[in-house]
Structures are given as C-alpha cells and as structure tokens.
PDB file of C-alpha atoms in Angstrom:
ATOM      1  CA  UNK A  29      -1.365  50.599 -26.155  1.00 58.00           C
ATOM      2  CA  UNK A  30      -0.129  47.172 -27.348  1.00 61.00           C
ATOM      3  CA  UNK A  31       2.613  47.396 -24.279  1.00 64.00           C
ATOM      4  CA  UNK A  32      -0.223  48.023 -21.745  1.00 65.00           C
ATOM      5  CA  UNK A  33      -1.613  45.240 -23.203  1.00 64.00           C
ATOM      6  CA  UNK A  34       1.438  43.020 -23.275  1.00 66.00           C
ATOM      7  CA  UNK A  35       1.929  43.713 -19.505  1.00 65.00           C
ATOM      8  CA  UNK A  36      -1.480  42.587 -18.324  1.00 64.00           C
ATOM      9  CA  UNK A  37      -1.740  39.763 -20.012  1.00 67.00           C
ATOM     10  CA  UNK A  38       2.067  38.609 -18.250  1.00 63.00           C
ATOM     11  CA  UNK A  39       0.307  39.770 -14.707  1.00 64.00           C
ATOM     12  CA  UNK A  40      -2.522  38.088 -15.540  1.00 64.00           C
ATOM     13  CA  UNK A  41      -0.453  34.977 -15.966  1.00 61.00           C
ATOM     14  CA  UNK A  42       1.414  35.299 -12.991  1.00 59.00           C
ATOM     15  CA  UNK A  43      -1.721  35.486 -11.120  1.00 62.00           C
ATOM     16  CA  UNK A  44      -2.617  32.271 -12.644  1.00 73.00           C
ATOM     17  CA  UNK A  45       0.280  30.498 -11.436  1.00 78.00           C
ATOM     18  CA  UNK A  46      -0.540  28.335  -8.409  1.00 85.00           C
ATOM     19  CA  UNK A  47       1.876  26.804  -6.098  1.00 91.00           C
ATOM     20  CA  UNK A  48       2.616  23.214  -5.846  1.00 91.00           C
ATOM     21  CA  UNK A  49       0.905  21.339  -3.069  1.00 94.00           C
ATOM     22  CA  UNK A  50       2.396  19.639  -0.677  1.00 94.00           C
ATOM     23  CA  UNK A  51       0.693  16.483  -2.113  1.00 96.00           C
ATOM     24  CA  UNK A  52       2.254  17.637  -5.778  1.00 97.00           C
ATOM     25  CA  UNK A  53       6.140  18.483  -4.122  1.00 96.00           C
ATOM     26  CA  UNK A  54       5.717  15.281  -2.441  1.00 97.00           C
ATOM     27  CA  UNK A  55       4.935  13.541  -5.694  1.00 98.00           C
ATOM     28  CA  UNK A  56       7.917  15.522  -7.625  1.00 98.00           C
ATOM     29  CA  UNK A  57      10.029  14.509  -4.988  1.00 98.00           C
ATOM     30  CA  UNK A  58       9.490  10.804  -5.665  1.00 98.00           C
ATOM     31  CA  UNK A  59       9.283  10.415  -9.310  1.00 98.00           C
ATOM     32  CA  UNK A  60      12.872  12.736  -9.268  1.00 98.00           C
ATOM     33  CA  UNK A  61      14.254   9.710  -7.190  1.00 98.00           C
ATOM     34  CA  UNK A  62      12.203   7.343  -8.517  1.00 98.00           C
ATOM     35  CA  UNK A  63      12.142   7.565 -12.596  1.00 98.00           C
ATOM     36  CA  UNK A  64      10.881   4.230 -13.298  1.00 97.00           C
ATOM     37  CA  UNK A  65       7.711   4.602 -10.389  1.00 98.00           C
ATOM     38  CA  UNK A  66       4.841   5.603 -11.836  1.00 98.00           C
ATOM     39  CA  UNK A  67       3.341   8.203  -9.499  1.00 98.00           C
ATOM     40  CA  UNK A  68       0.294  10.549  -9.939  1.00 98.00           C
ATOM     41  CA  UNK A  69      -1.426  12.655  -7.869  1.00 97.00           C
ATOM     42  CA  UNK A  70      -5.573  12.431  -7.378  1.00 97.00           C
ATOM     43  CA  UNK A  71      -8.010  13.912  -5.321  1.00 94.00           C
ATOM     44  CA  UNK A  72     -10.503  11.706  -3.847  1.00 90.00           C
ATOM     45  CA  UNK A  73     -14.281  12.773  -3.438  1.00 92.00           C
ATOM     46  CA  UNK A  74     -14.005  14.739  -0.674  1.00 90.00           C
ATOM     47  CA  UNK A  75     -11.487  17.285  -2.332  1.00 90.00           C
ATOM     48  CA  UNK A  76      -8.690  15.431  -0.353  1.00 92.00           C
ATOM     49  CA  UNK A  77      -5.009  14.990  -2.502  1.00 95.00           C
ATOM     50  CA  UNK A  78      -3.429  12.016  -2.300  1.00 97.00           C
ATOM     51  CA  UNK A  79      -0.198  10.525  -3.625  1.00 98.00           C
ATOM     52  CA  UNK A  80      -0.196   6.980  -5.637  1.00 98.00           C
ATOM     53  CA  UNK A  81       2.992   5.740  -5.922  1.00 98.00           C
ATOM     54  CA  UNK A  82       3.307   1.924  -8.042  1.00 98.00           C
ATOM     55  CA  UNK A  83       6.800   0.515  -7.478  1.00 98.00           C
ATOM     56  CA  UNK A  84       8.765  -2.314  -8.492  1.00 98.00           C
ATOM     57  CA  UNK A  85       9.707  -4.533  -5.541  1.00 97.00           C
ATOM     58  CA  UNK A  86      13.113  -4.208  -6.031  1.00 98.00           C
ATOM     59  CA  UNK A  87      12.830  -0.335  -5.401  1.00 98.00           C
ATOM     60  CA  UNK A  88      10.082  -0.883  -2.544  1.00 98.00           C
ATOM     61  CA  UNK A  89      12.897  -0.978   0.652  1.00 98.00           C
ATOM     62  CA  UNK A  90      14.492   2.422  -0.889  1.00 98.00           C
ATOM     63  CA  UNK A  91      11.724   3.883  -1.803  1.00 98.00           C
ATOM     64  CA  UNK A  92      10.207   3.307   1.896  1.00 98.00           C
ATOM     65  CA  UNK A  93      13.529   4.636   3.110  1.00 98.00           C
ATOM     66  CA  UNK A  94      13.142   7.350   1.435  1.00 98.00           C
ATOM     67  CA  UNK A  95       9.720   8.570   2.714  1.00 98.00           C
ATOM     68  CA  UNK A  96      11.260   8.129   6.283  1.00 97.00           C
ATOM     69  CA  UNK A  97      14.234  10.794   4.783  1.00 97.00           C
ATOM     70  CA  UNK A  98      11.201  12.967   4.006  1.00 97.00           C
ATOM     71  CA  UNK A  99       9.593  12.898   7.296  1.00 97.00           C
ATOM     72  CA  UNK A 100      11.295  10.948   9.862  1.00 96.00           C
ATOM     73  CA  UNK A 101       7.798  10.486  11.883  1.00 96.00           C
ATOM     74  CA  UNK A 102       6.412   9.256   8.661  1.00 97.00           C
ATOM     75  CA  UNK A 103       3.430   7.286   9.817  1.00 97.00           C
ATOM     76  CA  UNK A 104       2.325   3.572   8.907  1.00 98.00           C
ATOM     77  CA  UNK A 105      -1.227   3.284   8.679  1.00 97.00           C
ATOM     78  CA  UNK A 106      -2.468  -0.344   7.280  1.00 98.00           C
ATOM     79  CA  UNK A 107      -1.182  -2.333   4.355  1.00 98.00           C
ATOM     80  CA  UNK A 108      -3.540  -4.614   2.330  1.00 97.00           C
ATOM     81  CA  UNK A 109      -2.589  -7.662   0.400  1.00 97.00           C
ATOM     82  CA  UNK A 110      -4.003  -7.798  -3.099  1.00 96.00           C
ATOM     83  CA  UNK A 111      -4.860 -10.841  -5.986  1.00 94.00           C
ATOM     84  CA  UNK A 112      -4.320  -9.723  -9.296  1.00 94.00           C
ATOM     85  CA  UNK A 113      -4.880 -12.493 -11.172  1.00 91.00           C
ATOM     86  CA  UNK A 114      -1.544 -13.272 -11.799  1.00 93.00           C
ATOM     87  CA  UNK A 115       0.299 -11.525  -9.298  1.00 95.00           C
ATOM     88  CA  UNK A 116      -0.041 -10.331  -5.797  1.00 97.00           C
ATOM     89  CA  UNK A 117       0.153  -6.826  -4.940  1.00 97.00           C
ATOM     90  CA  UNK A 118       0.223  -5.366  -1.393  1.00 98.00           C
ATOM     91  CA  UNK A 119      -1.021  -1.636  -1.010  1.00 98.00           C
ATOM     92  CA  UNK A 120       0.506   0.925   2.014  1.00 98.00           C
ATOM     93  CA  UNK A 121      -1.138   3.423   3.079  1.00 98.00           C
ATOM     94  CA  UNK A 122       1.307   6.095   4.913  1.00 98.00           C
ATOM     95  CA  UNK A 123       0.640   9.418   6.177  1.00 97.00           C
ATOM     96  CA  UNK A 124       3.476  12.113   6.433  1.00 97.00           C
ATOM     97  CA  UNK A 125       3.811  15.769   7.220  1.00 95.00           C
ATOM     98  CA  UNK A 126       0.876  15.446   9.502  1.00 90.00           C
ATOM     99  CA  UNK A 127       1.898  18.202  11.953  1.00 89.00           C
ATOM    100  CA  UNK A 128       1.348  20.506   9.414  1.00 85.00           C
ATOM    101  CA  UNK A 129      -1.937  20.003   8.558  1.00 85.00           C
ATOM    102  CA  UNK A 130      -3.080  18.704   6.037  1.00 89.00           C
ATOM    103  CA  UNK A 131      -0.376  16.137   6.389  1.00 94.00           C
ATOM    104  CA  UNK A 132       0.230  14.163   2.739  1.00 96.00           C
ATOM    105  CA  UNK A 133      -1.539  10.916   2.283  1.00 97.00           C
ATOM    106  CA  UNK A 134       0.533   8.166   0.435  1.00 98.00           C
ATOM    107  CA  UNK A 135      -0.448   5.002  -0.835  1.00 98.00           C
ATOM    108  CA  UNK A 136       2.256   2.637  -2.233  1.00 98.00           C
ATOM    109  CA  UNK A 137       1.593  -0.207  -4.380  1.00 98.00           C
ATOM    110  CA  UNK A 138       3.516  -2.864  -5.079  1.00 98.00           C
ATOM    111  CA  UNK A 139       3.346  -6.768  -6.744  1.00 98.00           C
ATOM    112  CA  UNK A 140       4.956  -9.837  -7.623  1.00 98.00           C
ATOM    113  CA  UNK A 141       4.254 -12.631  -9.768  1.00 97.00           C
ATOM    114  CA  UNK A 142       2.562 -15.608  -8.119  1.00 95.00           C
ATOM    115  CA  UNK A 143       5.030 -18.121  -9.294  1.00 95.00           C
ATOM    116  CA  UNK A 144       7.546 -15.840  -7.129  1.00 97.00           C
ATOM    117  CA  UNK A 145       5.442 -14.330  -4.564  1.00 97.00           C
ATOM    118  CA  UNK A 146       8.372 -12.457  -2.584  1.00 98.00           C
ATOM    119  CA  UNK A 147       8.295  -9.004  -1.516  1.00 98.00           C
ATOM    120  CA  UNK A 148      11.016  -7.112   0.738  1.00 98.00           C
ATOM    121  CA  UNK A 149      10.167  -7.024   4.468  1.00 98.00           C
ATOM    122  CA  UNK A 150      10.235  -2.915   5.859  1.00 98.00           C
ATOM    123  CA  UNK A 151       9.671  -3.598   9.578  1.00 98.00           C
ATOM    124  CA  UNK A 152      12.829  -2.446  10.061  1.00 97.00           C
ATOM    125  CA  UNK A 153      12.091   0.929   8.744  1.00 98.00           C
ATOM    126  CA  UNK A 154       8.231   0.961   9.614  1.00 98.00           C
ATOM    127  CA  UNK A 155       7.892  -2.013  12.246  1.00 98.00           C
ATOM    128  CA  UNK A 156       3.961  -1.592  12.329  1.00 97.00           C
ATOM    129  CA  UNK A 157       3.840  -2.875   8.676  1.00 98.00           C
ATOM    130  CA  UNK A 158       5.059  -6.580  10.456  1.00 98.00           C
ATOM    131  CA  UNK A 159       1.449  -7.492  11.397  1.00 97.00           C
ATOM    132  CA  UNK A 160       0.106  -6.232   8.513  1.00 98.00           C
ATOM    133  CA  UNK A 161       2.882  -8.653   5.924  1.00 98.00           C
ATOM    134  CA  UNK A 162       2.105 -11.629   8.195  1.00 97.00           C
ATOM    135  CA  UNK A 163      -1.973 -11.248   7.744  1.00 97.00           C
ATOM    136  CA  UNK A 164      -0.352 -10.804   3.860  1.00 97.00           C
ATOM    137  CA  UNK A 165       1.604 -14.407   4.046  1.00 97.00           C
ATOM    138  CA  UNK A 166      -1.116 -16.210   5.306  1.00 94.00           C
ATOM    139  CA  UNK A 167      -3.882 -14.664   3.455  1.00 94.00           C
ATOM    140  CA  UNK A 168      -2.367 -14.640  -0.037  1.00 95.00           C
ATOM    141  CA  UNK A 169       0.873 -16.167  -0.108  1.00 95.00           C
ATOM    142  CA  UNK A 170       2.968 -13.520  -0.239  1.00 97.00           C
ATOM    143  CA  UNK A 171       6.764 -14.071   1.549  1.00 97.00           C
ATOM    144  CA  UNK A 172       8.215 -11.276   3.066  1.00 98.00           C
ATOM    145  CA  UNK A 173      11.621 -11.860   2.670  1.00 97.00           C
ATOM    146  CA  UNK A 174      13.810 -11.300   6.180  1.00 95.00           C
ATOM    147  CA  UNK A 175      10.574 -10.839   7.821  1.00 96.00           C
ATOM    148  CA  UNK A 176      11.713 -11.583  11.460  1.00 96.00           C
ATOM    149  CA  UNK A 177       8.266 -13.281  12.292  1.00 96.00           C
ATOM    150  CA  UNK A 178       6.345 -15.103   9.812  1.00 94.00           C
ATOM    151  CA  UNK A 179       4.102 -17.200  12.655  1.00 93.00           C
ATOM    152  CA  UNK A 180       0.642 -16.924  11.928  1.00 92.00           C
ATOM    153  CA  UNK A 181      -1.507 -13.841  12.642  1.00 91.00           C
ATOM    154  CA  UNK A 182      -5.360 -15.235  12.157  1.00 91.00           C
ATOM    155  CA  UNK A 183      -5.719 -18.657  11.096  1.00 89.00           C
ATOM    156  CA  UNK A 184      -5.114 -21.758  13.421  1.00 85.00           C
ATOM    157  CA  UNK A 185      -1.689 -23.107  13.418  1.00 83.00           C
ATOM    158  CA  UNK A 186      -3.762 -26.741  12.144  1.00 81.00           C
ATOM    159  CA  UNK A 187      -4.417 -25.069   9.259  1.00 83.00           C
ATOM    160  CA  UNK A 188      -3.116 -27.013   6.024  1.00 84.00           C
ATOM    161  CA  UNK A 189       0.080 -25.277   3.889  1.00 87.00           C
ATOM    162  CA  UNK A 190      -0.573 -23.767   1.124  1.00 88.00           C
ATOM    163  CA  UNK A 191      -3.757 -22.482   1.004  1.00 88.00           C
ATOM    164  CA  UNK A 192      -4.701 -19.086   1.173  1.00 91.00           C
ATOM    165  CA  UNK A 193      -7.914 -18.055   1.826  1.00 87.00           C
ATOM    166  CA  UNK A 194      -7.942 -14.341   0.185  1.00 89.00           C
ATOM    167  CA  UNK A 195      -6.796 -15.950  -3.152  1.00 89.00           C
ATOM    168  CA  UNK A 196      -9.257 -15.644  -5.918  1.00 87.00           C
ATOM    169  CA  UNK A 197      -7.502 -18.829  -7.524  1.00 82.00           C
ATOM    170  CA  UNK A 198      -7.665 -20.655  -4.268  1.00 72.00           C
ATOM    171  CA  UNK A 199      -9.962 -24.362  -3.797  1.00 69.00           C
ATOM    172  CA  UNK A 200     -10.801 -23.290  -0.106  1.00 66.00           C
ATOM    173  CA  UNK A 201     -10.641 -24.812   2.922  1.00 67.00           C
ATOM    174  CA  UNK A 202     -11.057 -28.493   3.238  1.00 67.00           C
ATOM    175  CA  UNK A 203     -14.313 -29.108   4.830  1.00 68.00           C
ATOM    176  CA  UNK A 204     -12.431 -31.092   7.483  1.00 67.00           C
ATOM    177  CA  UNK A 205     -10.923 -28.083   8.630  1.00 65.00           C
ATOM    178  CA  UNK A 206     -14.462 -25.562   8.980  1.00 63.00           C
ATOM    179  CA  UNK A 207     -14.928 -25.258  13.006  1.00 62.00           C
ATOM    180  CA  UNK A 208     -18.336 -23.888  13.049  1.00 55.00           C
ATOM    181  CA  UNK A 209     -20.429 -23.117  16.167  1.00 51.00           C
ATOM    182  CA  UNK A 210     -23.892 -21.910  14.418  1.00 52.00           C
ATOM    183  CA  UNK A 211     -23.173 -19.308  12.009  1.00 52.00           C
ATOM    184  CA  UNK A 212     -25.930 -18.795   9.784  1.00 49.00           C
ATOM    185  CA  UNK A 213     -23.067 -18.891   6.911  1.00 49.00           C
ATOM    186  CA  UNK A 214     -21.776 -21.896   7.451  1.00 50.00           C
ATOM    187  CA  UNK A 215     -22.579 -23.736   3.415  1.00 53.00           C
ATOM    188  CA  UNK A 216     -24.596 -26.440   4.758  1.00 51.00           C
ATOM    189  CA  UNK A 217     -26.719 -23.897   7.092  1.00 47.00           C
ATOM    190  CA  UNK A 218     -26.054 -23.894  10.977  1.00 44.00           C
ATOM    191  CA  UNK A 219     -24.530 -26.188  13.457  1.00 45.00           C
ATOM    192  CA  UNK A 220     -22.640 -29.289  11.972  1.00 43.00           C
ATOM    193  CA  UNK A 221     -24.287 -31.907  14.057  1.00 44.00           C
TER     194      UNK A 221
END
C-alpha cells in the first residue's frame, strides 16, 4: 500500500512541475551570462511577465549585445533618463521574441554617479536608442560616450551649459532664457509684457 502511495505522491509532483516561461528562460539566460546583474522576473497588474535586468555600465554594451544574440530583431522601444539623487540612471525598455507571441518584455536599468555621469553609447547595436540618449544628455546630464550625435534634441541651441532641466538638484532656467507666449504656467501668470 505504502508503494501505491509512494508513486502518487512522485506523479503528483511531476504534475506540479511547470515549465519555465519564456520571460523566466529569458531571465536564466541573462543572470548565467551576467552573474553580477541583478535580474528578477515580475508580473505587472495585468498578469503580463516582464524581465528587470539592473546592470553595471561597464557590462551595459555586452549585455545589449547579448539580447541582439538572443533575438537578432530584438526591438528598441523608448529609454528614459532617471535622477537618483546621486546618480543618474537611464531605463530601456526592449521587446524580443515578439513573433511568437507573447514576445518577452525587458527593461534594463542602468546608472552612474553624477560626478561621472558617462554611460556607453548602443546606437550601434540598437540605433533607435540615439534619440532617446540625446533627450538623456540634455535633460539630465548624462554623456553617452562615442555617441555619434550629441546636438540637441529639444531645447534651443541658446540654451546655457550645464543645466539640465529633468534634474531634481538643478536651479532652473534663468528667467532670461523663459520664451513664453501666454501659457497659463508661466510663474508670473500669462504673457510677459
């Protein structure tokens, strides 16, 4: 009786064993090439899995190198700059394996210090991500080293060095500087006369 027993409870156990995801082999993958990354796997409200990946910025270049070895039409969605206090972080959010839905959603994270606010450029490997480092120069100060175009994106080339509008820490633009046609936001209210 104890065998019949015995043998249930190992198929019951097998039952219980669930596949990896592709959000969870995805995950293995880059932790395996990736030891000192912290990565984790969460589902967001909808029930949707997604793959958070922090990375130091010396092993940002490989590691985006190495998504593009896991799907070579790895896809580029947005990248946001980031103030941390005190250091900048800039966020990708990539998308691979998406003809085979669901495709894996990835976001990569990654910061420097402000008193060294460089980051690896990986428009050569993604070359949508160039628009989104330049809004990330301007905005927060972050250099994208080897970045083959580092002209401003969104603010006017009259606008003074060194400040960043995004940054928590920052004084703001000079008042010299506000070009304002009537927006009801404008500090002093309306129209400068």
């Amino acid at each position: 009786m104890s065998e019949i027993n015995d043998n249930a409870n190992v198929e019951k156990a097998q039952e219980e064993v669930k596949e990896p995801t592709k959000a969870e082999n995805v995950a293995k993958a880059i932790a395996e090439r990736f030891p000192n990354a912290q990565v984790e796997v969460k589902t967001n409200k909808w029930g949707r899995e997604r793959v958070w990946v922090r990375i130091d910025r010396e092993s940002y270049r490989e590691l985006m190198r190495f998504i593009k070895e896991l799907d070579g039409e790895a896809h580029y969605s947005i990248g946001i700059e980031q103030d941390w206090g005190d250091d900048l972080g800039f966020l990708s959010h990539l998308v691979i394996y998406y003809d085979d839905a669901p495709a894996v959603s990835l976001l990569i994270d990654v910061h420097a210090p402000k008193d060294d606010p460089t980051l690896p450029n990986i428009s050569d490997i993604f070359p949508i991500a160039l628009q989104f480092e330049r809004e990330g120069m301007e905005m927060v100060g972050i250099d994208f080293e080897n970045a083959p175009d580092k002209r401003r994106l969104f603010l006017p080339e009259d606008f003074p060095e060194g400040i960043y509008p995004l940054r928590l820490d920052d004084k703001g633009v000079p008042e010299e500087m506000v070009h304002n046609a009537g927006h009801p936001y404008y500090p002093k209210g309306g129209a400068k006369k």
